[in-house]
Short mmCIF file of C-alpha atoms in Angstrom, two decimals:
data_model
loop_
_atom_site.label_atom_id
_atom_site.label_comp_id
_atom_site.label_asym_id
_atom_site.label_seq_id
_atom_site.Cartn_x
_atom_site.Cartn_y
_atom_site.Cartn_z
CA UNK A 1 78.47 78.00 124.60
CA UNK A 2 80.32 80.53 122.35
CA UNK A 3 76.60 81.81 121.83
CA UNK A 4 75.49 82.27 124.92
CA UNK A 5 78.55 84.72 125.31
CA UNK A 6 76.90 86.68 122.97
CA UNK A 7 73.02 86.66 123.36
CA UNK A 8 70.63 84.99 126.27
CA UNK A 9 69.30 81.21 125.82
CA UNK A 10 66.16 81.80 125.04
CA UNK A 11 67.13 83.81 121.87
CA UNK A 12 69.63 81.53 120.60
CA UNK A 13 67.92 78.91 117.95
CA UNK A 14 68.95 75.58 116.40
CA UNK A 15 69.60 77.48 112.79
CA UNK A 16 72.06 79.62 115.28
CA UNK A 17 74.00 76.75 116.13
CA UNK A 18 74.14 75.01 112.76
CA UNK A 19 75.61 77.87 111.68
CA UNK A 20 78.23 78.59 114.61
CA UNK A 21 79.33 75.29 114.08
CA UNK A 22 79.12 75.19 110.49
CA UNK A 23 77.16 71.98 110.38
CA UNK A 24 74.42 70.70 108.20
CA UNK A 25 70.28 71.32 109.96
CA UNK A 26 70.18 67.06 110.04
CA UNK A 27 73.79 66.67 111.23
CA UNK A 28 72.70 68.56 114.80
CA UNK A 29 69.20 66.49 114.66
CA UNK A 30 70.97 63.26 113.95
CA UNK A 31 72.40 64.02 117.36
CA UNK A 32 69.96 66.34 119.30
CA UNK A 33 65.91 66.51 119.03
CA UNK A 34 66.09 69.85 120.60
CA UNK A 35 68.89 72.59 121.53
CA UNK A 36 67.59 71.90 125.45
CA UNK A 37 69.16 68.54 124.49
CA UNK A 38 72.27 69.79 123.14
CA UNK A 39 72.42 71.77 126.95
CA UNK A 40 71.37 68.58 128.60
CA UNK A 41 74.31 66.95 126.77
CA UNK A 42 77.07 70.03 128.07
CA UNK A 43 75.60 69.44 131.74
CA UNK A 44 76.07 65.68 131.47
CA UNK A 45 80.05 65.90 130.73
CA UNK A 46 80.00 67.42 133.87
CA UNK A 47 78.18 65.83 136.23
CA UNK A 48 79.13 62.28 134.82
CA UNK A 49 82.51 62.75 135.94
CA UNK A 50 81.19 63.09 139.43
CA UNK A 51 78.79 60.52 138.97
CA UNK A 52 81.92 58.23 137.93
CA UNK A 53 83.72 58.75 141.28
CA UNK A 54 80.34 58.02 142.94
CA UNK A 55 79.68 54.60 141.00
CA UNK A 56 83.08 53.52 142.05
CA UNK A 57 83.39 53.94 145.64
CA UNK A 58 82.52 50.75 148.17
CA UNK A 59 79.08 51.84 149.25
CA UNK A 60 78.86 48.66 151.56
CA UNK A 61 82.09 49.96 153.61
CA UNK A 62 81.83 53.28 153.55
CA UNK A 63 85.21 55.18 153.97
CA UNK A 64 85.08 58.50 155.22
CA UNK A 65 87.72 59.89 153.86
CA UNK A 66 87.18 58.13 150.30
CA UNK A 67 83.46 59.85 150.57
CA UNK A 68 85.22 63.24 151.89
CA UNK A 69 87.64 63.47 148.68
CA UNK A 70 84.46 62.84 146.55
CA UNK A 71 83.08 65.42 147.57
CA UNK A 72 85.82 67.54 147.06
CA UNK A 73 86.19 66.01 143.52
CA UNK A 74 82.68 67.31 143.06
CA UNK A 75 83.25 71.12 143.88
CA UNK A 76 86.57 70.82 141.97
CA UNK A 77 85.07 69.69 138.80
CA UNK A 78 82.89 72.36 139.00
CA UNK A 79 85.76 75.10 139.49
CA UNK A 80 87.25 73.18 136.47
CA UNK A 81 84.20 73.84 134.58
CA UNK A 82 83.77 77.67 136.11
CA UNK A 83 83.91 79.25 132.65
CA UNK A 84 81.12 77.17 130.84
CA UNK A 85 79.12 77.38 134.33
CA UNK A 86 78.89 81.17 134.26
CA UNK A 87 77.38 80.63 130.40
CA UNK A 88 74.87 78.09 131.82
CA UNK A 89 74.24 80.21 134.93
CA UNK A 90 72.21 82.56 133.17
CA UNK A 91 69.82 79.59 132.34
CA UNK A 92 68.05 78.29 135.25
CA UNK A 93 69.96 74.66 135.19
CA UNK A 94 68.50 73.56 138.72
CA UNK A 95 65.40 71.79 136.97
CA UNK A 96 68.02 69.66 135.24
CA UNK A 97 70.44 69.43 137.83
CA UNK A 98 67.83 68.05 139.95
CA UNK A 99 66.46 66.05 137.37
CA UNK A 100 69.39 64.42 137.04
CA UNK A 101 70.48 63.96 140.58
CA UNK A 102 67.15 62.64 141.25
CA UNK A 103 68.00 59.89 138.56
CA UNK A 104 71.60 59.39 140.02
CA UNK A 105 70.39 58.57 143.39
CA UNK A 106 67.25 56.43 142.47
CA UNK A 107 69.95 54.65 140.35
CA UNK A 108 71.99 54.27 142.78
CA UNK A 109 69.86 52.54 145.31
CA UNK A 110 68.48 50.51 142.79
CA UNK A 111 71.79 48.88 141.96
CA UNK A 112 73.39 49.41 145.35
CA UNK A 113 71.34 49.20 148.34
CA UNK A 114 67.61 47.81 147.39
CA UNK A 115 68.97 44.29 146.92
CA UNK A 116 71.54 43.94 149.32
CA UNK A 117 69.15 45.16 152.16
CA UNK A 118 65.73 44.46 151.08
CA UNK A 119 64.73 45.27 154.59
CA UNK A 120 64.96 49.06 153.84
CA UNK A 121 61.97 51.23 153.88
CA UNK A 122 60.96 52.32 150.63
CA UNK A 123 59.42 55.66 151.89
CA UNK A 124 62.69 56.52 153.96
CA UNK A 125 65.01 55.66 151.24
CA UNK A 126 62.70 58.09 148.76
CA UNK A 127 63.00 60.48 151.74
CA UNK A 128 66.79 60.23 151.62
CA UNK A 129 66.98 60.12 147.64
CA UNK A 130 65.08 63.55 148.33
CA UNK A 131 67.26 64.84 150.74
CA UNK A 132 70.61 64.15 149.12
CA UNK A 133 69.37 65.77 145.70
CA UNK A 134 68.50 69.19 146.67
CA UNK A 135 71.11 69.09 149.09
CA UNK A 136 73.75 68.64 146.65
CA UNK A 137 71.93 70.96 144.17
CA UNK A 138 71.44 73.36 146.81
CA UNK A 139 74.79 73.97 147.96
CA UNK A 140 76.05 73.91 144.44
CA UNK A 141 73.56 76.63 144.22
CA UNK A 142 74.90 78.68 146.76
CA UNK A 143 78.52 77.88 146.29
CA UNK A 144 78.39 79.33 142.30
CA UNK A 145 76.24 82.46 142.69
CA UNK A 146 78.47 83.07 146.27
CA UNK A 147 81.88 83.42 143.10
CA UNK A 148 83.06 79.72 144.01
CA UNK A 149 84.95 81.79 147.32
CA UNK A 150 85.47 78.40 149.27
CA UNK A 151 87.79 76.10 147.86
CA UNK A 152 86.41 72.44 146.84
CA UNK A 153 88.40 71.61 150.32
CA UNK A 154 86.04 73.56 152.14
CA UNK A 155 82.75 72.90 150.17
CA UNK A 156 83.45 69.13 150.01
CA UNK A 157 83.83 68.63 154.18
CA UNK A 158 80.57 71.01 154.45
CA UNK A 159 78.71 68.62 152.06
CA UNK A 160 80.45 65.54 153.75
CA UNK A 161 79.27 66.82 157.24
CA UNK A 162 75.79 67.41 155.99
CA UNK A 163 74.92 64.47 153.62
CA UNK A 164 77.78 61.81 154.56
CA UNK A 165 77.22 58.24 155.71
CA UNK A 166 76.81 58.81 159.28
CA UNK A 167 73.94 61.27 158.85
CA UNK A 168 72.35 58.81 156.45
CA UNK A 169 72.85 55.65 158.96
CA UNK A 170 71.48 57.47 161.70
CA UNK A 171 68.34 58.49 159.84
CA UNK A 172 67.66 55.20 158.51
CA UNK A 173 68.07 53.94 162.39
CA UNK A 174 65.89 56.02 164.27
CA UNK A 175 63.07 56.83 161.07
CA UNK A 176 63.27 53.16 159.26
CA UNK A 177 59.90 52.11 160.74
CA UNK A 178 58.35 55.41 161.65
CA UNK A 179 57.98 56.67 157.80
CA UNK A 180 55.32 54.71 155.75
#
């Protein structure tokens, strides 16, 4: 990170980082194959936080206002994180973030929701997975290149409204045999 202060991504190189960090070439391999995993690694510590509050909520009774303060937990983690965001800002992180919401929510239904209701469509809930990773991604998006203006408050009832359980039941309700 203290690199990317100082020159873009693409120009910063694994002997750059060895030597920033005044480690040994096979100490940073021993850990990393590549310096895109050593970024992969920086975005993780972020988003598994979130993913934590999101493994522990009661997805069989959903709560809105436990799902609302997740949300908000989300944007605030990110405003926690504002300073190393603006470093990985000037890489284009959606590939990853999406990547890895993608996995999250796959993950998630695999361990959640697949065997409890077996009688879920397969296409829908693909549809949904979808949905809920580029909307989160999206209005993450947004939200950091907009300056972070709205507090986590605001950005965490706007995702709530958009992606929350009752948009989610009412899809699977009307669409659940319609989408093959």
């Amino acid at each position: 990170l203290d690199l990317l202060k100082e020159k873009p991504y693409a120009k910063v190189t694994v002997s750059n980082i060895v030597e920033h960090a005044d480690l040994a070439r096979s100490t940073f391999y021993a850990h990393f194959d590549t310096k895109e995993d050593l970024l992969e690694s920086i975005l993780d510590k972020i988003l598994n936080q979130f993913f934590e509050y999101l493994y522990e909520r009661d997805v069989l009774n959903p709560s809105h206002q436990e799902d609302l303060e997740i949300n908000i937990k989300f944007f605030g983690i990110w405003r926690e994180n504002a300073e190393t965001i603006k470093l990985l800002n000037a890489i284009d992180i959606d590939c990853l973030l999406i990547k890895k919401f993608r996995k999250y929510w796959e993950d998630h239904d695999a361990k959640h929701f697949s065997p409890k209701f077996p009688h879920r469509n397969p296409a829908l809930t693909r549809y949904e997975n979808e949905y809920l990773t580029y909307s989160f991604v999206g209005i993450l998006r947004h939200w950091l290149s907009e300056g972070m203006k709205q507090s986590p408050e605001v950005m965490g009832g706007l995702l709530y409204q958009l992606t929350g359980p009752p948009i989610l039941e009412a899809i699977q309700e009307k669409y659940q045999d319609l989408i093959i």
